[in-house]
PDB file of C-alpha atoms in Angstrom:
ATOM      1  CA  UNK V 503      69.405 104.890 -20.117  1.00 80.00           C
ATOM      2  CA  UNK V 504      69.084 108.182 -17.982  1.00 89.00           C
ATOM      3  CA  UNK V 505      69.708 106.180 -14.734  1.00 92.00           C
ATOM      4  CA  UNK V 506      73.343 104.940 -16.500  1.00 91.00           C
ATOM      5  CA  UNK V 507      74.212 108.399 -17.267  1.00 92.00           C
ATOM      6  CA  UNK V 508      73.338 109.803 -14.059  1.00 93.00           C
ATOM      7  CA  UNK V 509      75.273 106.936 -12.175  1.00 93.00           C
ATOM      8  CA  UNK V 510      78.394 107.715 -14.398  1.00 93.00           C
ATOM      9  CA  UNK V 511      77.751 111.582 -13.920  1.00 94.00           C
ATOM     10  CA  UNK V 512      77.698 111.019 -10.177  1.00 94.00           C
ATOM     11  CA  UNK V 513      80.853 109.072 -10.101  1.00 94.00           C
ATOM     12  CA  UNK V 514      82.733 111.384 -12.201  1.00 94.00           C
ATOM     13  CA  UNK V 515      81.652 114.156  -9.539  1.00 94.00           C
ATOM     14  CA  UNK V 516      83.149 112.400  -6.684  1.00 94.00           C
ATOM     15  CA  UNK V 517      86.352 111.334  -8.577  1.00 94.00           C
ATOM     16  CA  UNK V 518      86.844 115.348  -8.896  1.00 94.00           C
ATOM     17  CA  UNK V 519      85.714 115.961  -5.440  1.00 94.00           C
ATOM     18  CA  UNK V 520      88.303 113.258  -4.081  1.00 94.00           C
ATOM     19  CA  UNK V 521      90.959 114.306  -5.864  1.00 94.00           C
ATOM     20  CA  UNK V 522      90.204 118.004  -4.733  1.00 94.00           C
ATOM     21  CA  UNK V 523      90.223 117.204  -1.302  1.00 94.00           C
ATOM     22  CA  UNK V 524      93.615 115.187  -1.645  1.00 95.00           C
ATOM     23  CA  UNK V 525      95.026 118.191  -2.885  1.00 95.00           C
ATOM     24  CA  UNK V 526      93.555 120.812  -0.584  1.00 95.00           C
ATOM     25  CA  UNK V 527      95.053 117.715   2.508  1.00 94.00           C
ATOM     26  CA  UNK V 528      98.337 117.956   0.500  1.00 95.00           C
ATOM     27  CA  UNK V 529      98.588 121.561   0.596  1.00 94.00           C
ATOM     28  CA  UNK V 530      97.505 121.978   4.118  1.00 93.00           C
ATOM     29  CA  UNK V 531      99.992 119.281   5.149  1.00 93.00           C
ATOM     30  CA  UNK V 532     103.191 121.148   3.150  1.00 92.00           C
ATOM     31  CA  UNK V 533     101.915 124.339   4.677  1.00 91.00           C
ATOM     32  CA  UNK V 534     102.097 122.800   8.058  1.00 88.00           C
ATOM     33  CA  UNK V 535     105.271 121.015   7.815  1.00 89.00           C
ATOM     34  CA  UNK V 536     106.765 124.438   6.366  1.00 88.00           C
ATOM     35  CA  UNK V 537     105.474 126.439   9.390  1.00 89.00           C
ATOM     36  CA  UNK V 538     107.102 123.577  11.463  1.00 88.00           C
ATOM     37  CA  UNK V 539     110.262 124.037   9.889  1.00 86.00           C
ATOM     38  CA  UNK V 540     110.340 127.479  10.231  1.00 82.00           C
ATOM     39  CA  UNK V 541     109.345 127.693  14.020  1.00 86.00           C
ATOM     40  CA  UNK V 542     112.379 125.238  14.712  1.00 86.00           C
ATOM     41  CA  UNK V 543     114.504 127.203  12.945  1.00 86.00           C
ATOM     42  CA  UNK V 544     113.319 130.164  14.882  1.00 88.00           C
ATOM     43  CA  UNK V 545     113.797 128.452  18.041  1.00 88.00           C
ATOM     44  CA  UNK V 546     117.526 127.274  17.366  1.00 89.00           C
ATOM     45  CA  UNK V 547     118.258 130.912  16.265  1.00 89.00           C
ATOM     46  CA  UNK V 548     116.985 132.320  19.487  1.00 91.00           C
ATOM     47  CA  UNK V 549     118.904 129.752  21.454  1.00 91.00           C
ATOM     48  CA  UNK V 550     121.858 130.433  19.653  1.00 91.00           C
ATOM     49  CA  UNK V 551     121.370 134.096  20.255  1.00 92.00           C
ATOM     50  CA  UNK V 552     120.963 133.629  23.775  1.00 90.00           C
ATOM     51  CA  UNK V 553     124.280 131.377  24.026  1.00 89.00           C
ATOM     52  CA  UNK V 554     126.138 134.320  22.208  1.00 87.00           C
ATOM     53  CA  UNK V 555     124.791 136.625  24.449  1.00 86.00           C
ATOM     54  CA  UNK V 556     125.537 135.080  27.428  1.00 85.00           C
ATOM     55  CA  UNK V 557     129.092 134.370  26.396  1.00 81.00           C
ATOM     56  CA  UNK V 558     129.578 137.968  25.909  1.00 78.00           C
ATOM     57  CA  UNK V 559     128.591 138.504  29.340  1.00 76.00           C
ATOM     58  CA  UNK V 560     131.129 136.208  30.625  1.00 74.00           C
ATOM     59  CA  UNK V 561     133.794 138.018  28.806  1.00 67.00           C
ATOM     60  CA  UNK V 562     134.005 141.327  30.481  1.00 64.00           C
ATOM     61  CA  UNK V 563     135.860 143.979  29.565  1.00 61.00           C
ATOM     62  CA  UNK V 564     138.840 142.851  31.821  1.00 66.00           C
ATOM     63  CA  UNK V 565     139.348 139.659  29.648  1.00 70.00           C
ATOM     64  CA  UNK V 566     140.265 141.902  26.721  1.00 72.00           C
ATOM     65  CA  UNK V 567     144.436 141.838  27.604  1.00 76.00           C
ATOM     66  CA  UNK V 568     144.120 138.258  28.243  1.00 76.00           C
ATOM     67  CA  UNK V 569     142.421 137.708  24.755  1.00 74.00           C
ATOM     68  CA  UNK V 570     144.760 139.930  22.980  1.00 79.00           C
ATOM     69  CA  UNK V 571     147.818 138.224  24.599  1.00 81.00           C
ATOM     70  CA  UNK V 572     146.339 134.855  23.347  1.00 79.00           C
ATOM     71  CA  UNK V 573     146.338 135.913  19.970  1.00 79.00           C
ATOM     72  CA  UNK V 574     149.555 137.397  19.938  1.00 80.00           C
ATOM     73  CA  UNK V 575     148.615 141.018  19.894  1.00 71.00           C
TER      74      UNK V 575
END
């Protein structure tokens, strides 16, 4: 009887620890996915910022009268 009880408790303990491992693994995976998404967003933001800065450099102050004429001002 005690062996049966010991086997039963062992099976319950293994099931509980397996479930905890699954939860930890899922939480770690979710955290890594969020980190990767944030990293991708930062890279895209830097690229857009660099492109905007390059466009500003290309539009020198001499282009201002031309841009104003384009808009009818």
